[in-house]
mmCIF file of C-alpha atoms in Angstrom:
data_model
loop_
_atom_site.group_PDB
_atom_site.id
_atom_site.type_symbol
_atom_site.label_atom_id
_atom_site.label_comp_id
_atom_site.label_asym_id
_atom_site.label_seq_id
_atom_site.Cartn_x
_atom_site.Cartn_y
_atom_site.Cartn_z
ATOM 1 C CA UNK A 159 16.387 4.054 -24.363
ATOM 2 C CA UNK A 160 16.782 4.321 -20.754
ATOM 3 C CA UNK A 161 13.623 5.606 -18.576
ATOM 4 C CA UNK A 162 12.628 6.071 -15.207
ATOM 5 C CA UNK A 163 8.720 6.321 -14.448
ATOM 6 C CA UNK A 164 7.733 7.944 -11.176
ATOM 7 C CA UNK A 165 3.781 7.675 -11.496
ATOM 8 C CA UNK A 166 2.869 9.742 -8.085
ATOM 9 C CA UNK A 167 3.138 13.460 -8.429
ATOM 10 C CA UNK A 168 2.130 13.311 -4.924
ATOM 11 C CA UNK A 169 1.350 11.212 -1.783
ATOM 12 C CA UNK A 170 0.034 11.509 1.214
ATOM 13 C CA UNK A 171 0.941 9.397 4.549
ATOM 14 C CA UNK A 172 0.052 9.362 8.017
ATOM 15 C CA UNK A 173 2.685 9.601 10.885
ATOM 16 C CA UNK A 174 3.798 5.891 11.878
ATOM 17 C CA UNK A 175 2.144 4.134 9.134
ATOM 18 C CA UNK A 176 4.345 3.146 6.087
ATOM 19 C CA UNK A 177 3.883 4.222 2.520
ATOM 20 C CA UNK A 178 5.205 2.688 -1.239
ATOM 21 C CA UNK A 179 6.767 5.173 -3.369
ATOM 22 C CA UNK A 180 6.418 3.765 -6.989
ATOM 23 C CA UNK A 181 9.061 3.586 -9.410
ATOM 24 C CA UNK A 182 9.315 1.882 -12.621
ATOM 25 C CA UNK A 183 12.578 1.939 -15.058
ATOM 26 C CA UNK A 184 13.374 0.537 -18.604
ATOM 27 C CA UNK A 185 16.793 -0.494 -19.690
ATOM 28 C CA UNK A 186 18.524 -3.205 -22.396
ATOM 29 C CA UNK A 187 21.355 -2.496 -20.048
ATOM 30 C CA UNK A 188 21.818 -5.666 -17.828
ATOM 31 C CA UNK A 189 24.102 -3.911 -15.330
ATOM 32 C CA UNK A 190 22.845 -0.824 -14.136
ATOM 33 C CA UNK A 191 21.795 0.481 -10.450
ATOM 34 C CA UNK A 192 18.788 1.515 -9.414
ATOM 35 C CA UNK A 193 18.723 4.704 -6.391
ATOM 36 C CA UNK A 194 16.515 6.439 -4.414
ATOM 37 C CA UNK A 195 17.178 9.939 -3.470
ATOM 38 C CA UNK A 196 15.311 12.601 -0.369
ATOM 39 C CA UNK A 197 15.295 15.765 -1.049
ATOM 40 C CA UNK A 198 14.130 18.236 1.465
ATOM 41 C CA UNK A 199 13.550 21.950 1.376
ATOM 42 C CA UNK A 200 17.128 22.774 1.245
ATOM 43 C CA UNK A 201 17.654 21.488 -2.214
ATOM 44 C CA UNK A 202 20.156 18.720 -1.800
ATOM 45 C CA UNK A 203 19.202 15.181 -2.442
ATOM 46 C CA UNK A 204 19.913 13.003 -0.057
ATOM 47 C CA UNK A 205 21.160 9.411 -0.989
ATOM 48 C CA UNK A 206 19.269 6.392 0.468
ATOM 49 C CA UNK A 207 19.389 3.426 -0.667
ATOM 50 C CA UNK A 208 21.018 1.548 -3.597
ATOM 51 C CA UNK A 209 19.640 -1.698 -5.621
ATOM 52 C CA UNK A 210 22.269 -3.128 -8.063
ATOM 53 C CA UNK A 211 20.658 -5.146 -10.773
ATOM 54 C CA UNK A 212 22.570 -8.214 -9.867
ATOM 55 C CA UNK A 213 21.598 -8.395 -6.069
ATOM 56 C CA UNK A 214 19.743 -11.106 -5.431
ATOM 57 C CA UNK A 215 18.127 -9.262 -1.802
ATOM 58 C CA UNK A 216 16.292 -6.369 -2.147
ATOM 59 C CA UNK A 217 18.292 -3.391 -0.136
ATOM 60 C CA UNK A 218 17.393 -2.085 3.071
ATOM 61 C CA UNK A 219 18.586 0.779 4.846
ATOM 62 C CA UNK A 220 16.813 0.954 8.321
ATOM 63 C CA UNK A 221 13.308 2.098 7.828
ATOM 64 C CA UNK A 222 14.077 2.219 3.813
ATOM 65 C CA UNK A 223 13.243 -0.679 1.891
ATOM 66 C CA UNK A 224 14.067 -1.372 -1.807
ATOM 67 C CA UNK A 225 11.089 -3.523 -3.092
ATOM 68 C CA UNK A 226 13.301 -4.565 -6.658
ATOM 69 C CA UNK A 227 11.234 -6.745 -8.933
ATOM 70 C CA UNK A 228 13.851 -7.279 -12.179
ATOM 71 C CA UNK A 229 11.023 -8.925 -14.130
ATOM 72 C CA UNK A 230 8.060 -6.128 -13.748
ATOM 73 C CA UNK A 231 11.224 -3.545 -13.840
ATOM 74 C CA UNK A 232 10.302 -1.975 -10.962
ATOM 75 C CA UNK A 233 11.808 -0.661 -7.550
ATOM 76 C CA UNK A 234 9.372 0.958 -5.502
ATOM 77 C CA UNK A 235 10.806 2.936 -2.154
ATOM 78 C CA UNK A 236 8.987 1.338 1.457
ATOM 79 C CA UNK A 237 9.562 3.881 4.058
ATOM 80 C CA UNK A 238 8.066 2.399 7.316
ATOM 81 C CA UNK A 239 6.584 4.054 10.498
ATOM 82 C CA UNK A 240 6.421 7.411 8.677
ATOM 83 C CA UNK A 241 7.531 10.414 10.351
ATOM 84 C CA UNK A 242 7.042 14.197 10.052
ATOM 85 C CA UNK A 243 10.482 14.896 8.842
ATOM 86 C CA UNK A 244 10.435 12.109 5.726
ATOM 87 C CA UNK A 245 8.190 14.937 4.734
ATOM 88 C CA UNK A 246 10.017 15.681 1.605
ATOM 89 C CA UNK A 247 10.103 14.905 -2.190
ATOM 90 C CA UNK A 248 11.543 11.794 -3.637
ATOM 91 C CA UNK A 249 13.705 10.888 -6.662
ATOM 92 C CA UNK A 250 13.852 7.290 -7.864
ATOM 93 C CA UNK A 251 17.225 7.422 -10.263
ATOM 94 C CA UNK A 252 19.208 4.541 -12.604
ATOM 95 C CA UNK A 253 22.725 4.393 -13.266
ATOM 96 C CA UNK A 254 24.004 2.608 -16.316
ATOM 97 C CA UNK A 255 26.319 -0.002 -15.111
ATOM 98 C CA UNK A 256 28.239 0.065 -18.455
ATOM 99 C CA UNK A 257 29.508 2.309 -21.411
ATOM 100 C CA UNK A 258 29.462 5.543 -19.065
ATOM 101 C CA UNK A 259 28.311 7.545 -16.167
ATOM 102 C CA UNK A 260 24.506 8.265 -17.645
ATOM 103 C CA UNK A 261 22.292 8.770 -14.643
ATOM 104 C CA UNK A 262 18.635 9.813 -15.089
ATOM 105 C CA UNK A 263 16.248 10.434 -12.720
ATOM 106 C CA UNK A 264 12.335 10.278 -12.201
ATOM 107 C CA UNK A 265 10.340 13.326 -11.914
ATOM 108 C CA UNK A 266 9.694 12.920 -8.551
ATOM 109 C CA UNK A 267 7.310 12.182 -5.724
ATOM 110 C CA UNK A 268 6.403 14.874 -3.373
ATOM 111 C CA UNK A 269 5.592 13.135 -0.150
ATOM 112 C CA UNK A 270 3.408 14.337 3.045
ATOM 113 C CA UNK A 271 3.488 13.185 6.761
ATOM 114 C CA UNK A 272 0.665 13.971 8.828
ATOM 115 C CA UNK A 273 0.612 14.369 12.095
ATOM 116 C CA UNK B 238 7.831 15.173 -21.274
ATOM 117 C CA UNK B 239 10.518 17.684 -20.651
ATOM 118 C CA UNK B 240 14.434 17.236 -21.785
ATOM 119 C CA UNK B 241 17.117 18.393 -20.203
ATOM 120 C CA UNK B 242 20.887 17.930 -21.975
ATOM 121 C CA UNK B 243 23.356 17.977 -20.184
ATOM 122 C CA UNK B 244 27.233 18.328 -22.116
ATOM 123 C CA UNK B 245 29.700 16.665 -22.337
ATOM 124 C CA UNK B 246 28.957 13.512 -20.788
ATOM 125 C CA UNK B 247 32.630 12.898 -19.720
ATOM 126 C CA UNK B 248 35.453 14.409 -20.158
ATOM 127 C CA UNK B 249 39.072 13.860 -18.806
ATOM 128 C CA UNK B 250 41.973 16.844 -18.890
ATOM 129 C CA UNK B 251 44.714 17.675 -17.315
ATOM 130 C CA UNK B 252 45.163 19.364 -14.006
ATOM 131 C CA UNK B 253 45.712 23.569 -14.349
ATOM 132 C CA UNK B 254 42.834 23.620 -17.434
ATOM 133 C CA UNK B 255 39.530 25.053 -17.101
ATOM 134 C CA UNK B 256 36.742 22.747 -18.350
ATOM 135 C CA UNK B 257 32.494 24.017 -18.639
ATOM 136 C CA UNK B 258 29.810 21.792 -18.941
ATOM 137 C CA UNK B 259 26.787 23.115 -20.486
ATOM 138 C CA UNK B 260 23.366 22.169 -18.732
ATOM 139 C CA UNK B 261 20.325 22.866 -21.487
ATOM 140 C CA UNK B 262 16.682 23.149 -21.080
ATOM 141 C CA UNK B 263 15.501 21.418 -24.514
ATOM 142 C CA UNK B 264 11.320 21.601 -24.277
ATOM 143 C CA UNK B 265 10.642 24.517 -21.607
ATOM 144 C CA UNK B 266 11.980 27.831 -20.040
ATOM 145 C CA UNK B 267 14.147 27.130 -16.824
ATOM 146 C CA UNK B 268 14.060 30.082 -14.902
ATOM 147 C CA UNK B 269 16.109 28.005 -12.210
ATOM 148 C CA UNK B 270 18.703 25.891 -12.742
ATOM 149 C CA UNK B 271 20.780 23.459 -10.085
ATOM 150 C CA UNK B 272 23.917 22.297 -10.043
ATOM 151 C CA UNK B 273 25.083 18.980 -7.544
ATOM 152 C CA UNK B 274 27.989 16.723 -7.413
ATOM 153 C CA UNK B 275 27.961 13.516 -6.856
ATOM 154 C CA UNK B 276 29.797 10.973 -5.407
ATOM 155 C CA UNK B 277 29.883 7.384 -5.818
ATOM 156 C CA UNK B 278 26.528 5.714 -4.134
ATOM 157 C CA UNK B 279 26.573 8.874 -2.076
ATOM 158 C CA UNK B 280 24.165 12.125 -1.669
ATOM 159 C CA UNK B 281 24.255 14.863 -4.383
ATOM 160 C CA UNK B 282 25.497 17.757 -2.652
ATOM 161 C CA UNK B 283 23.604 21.070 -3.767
ATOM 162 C CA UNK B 284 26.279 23.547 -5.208
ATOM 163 C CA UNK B 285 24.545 26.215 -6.478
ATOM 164 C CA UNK B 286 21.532 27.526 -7.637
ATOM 165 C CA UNK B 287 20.804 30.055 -10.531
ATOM 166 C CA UNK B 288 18.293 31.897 -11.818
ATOM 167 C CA UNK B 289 18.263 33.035 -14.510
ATOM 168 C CA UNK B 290 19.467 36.791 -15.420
ATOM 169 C CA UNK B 291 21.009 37.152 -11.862
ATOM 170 C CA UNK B 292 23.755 35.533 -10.117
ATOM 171 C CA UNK B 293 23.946 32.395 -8.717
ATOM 172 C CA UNK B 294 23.765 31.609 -4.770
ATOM 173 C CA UNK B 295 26.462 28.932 -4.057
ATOM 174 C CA UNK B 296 26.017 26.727 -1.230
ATOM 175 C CA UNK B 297 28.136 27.270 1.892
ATOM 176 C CA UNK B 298 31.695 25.750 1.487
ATOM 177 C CA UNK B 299 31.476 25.755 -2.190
ATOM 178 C CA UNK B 300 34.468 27.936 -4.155
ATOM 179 C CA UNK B 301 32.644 30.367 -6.389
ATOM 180 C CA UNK B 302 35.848 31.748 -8.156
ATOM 181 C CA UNK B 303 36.024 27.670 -8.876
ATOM 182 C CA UNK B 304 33.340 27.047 -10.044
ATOM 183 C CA UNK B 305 32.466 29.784 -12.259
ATOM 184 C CA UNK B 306 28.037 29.646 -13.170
ATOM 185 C CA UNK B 307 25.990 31.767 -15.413
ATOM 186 C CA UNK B 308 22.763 31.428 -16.299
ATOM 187 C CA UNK B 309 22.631 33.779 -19.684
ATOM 188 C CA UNK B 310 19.317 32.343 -20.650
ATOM 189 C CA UNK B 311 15.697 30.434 -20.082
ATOM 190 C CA UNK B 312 17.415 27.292 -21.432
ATOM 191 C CA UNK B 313 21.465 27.435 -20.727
ATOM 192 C CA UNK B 314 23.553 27.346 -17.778
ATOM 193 C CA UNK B 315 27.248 26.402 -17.750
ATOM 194 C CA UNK B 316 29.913 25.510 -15.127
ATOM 195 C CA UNK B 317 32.435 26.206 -15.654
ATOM 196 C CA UNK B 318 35.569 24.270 -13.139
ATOM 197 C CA UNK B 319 38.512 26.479 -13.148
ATOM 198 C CA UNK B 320 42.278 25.569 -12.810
ATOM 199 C CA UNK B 321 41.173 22.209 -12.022
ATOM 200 C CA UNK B 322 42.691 19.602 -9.710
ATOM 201 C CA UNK B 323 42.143 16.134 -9.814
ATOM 202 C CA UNK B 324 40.271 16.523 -6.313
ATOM 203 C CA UNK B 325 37.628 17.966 -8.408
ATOM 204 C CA UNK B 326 37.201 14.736 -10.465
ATOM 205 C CA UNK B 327 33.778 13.989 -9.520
ATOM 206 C CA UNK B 328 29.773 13.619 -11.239
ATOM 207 C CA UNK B 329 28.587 17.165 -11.893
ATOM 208 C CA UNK B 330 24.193 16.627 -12.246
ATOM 209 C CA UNK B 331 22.259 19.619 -13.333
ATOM 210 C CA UNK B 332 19.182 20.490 -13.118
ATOM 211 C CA UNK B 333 16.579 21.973 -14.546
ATOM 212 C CA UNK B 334 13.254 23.844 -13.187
ATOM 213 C CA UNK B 335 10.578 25.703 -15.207
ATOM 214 C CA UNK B 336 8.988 28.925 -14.259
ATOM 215 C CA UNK B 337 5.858 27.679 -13.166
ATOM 216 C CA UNK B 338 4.759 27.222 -9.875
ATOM 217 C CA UNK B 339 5.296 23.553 -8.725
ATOM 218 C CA UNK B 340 6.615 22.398 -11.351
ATOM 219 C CA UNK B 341 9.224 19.513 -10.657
ATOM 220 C CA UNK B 342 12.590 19.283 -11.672
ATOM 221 C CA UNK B 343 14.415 17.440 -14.269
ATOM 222 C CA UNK B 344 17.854 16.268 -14.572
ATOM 223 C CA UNK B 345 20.198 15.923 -16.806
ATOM 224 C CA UNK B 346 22.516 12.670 -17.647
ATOM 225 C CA UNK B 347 25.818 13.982 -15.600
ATOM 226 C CA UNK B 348 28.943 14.640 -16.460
ATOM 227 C CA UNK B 349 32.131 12.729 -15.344
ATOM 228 C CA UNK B 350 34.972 14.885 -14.890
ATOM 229 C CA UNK B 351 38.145 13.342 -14.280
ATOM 230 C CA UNK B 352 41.140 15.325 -14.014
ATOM 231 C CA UNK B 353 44.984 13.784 -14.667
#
């Protein structure tokens, strides 16, 4: 079965530095795509960055960074020189590459900037 | 840990039919429930919210005699897509919030909608 594994309920980061957001998946799938979704106070979810399982870079999307390590099966979110407004949570997310559309998401990291 | 089932998974029809997906809370009360669309390797965009009991609030620029939402109980909401076009052929994600404070949301699998 297909999983995603967000481990930190919550994190806390200060302004300029950068900060890891963990997230580990599980799949027998050996096309799917890995995504990682902001969403602020206004409830949308804001795409990111995208990791497919066959790229051989790991993505990056100006201060985003896709740390994909196929082996461990994970894909941990690098957001550098933090700012107030990546204050926010998180969703790390996998989309089956094959036999349908099934997306399924993490639970979440709720991240905090301080000034 | 907490289930949400989403239904049907994909479905393809022809343009002028009404389809609903179903969004389910299987292991806890959702007193809120959200409903985004997707599209490919892009943002979900929020389309409504609702709680349950009342109506939902749609998000500005979103149709709500088109997409049709009730939330009838602590573990259904539908959406229904009405007389729809194949410009509505997109990923429809719900999800799924309990009613206790902080507690985070979880999604269901998506629906593909594709309409002929």
């Amino acid at each position: 079965a297909q999983k995603i594994t967000q481990t930190q309920p919550g994190m806390f980061v200060q302004e300029k530095e950068a900060v890891t957001l963990d997230c580990t998946y599980d799949t027998s799938d050996p096309s799917y795509g890995l995504f990682w979704y902001k969403q602020p106070s206004s409830g949308e979810m804001i795409f990111l960055i995208y990791q497919g399982s066959y790229d051989q870079q790991n993505a990056t999307e100006g201060r985003y960074s896709l740390n994909f390590q196929k082996a461990r099966k994970s894909a941990n979110l690098v957001i550098s020189a933090s700012q107030l407004g990546d204050s926010a949570m998180y969703f790390c997310a996998m989309r089956r590459g094959t036999g349908g559309f099934k997306t399924i998401f993490g639970a979440g990291t709720r991240l905090f900037v301080k000034a | 840990g907490a289930v949400v089932s989403q239904h049907p998974s994909r479905v393809i029809c022809k343009s002028g039919t009404s389809v609903k997906i179903e969004c389910r809370s299987l292991d806890f009360q959702a007193t809120t429930m959200f409903w985004y669309r997707q599209f490919p390797k892009k943002s979900l965009m929020l389309m409504a919210t609702s709680n349950e009991g009342s109506k939902a609030t749609y998000e500005q620029g979103v149709e709500k005699d088109k997409f049709l939402i009730n939330h009838a109980s602590l573990t259904l909401s539908t959406l229904t897509v009405t007389s729809a076009h194949p410009e509505d052929s997109s990923f429809y994600i719900c999800s799924a919030r309990a009613r206790e404070r902080n507690q985070p949301q979880h999604f269901g699998d998506g629906t593909r909608l594709s309409i002929l």
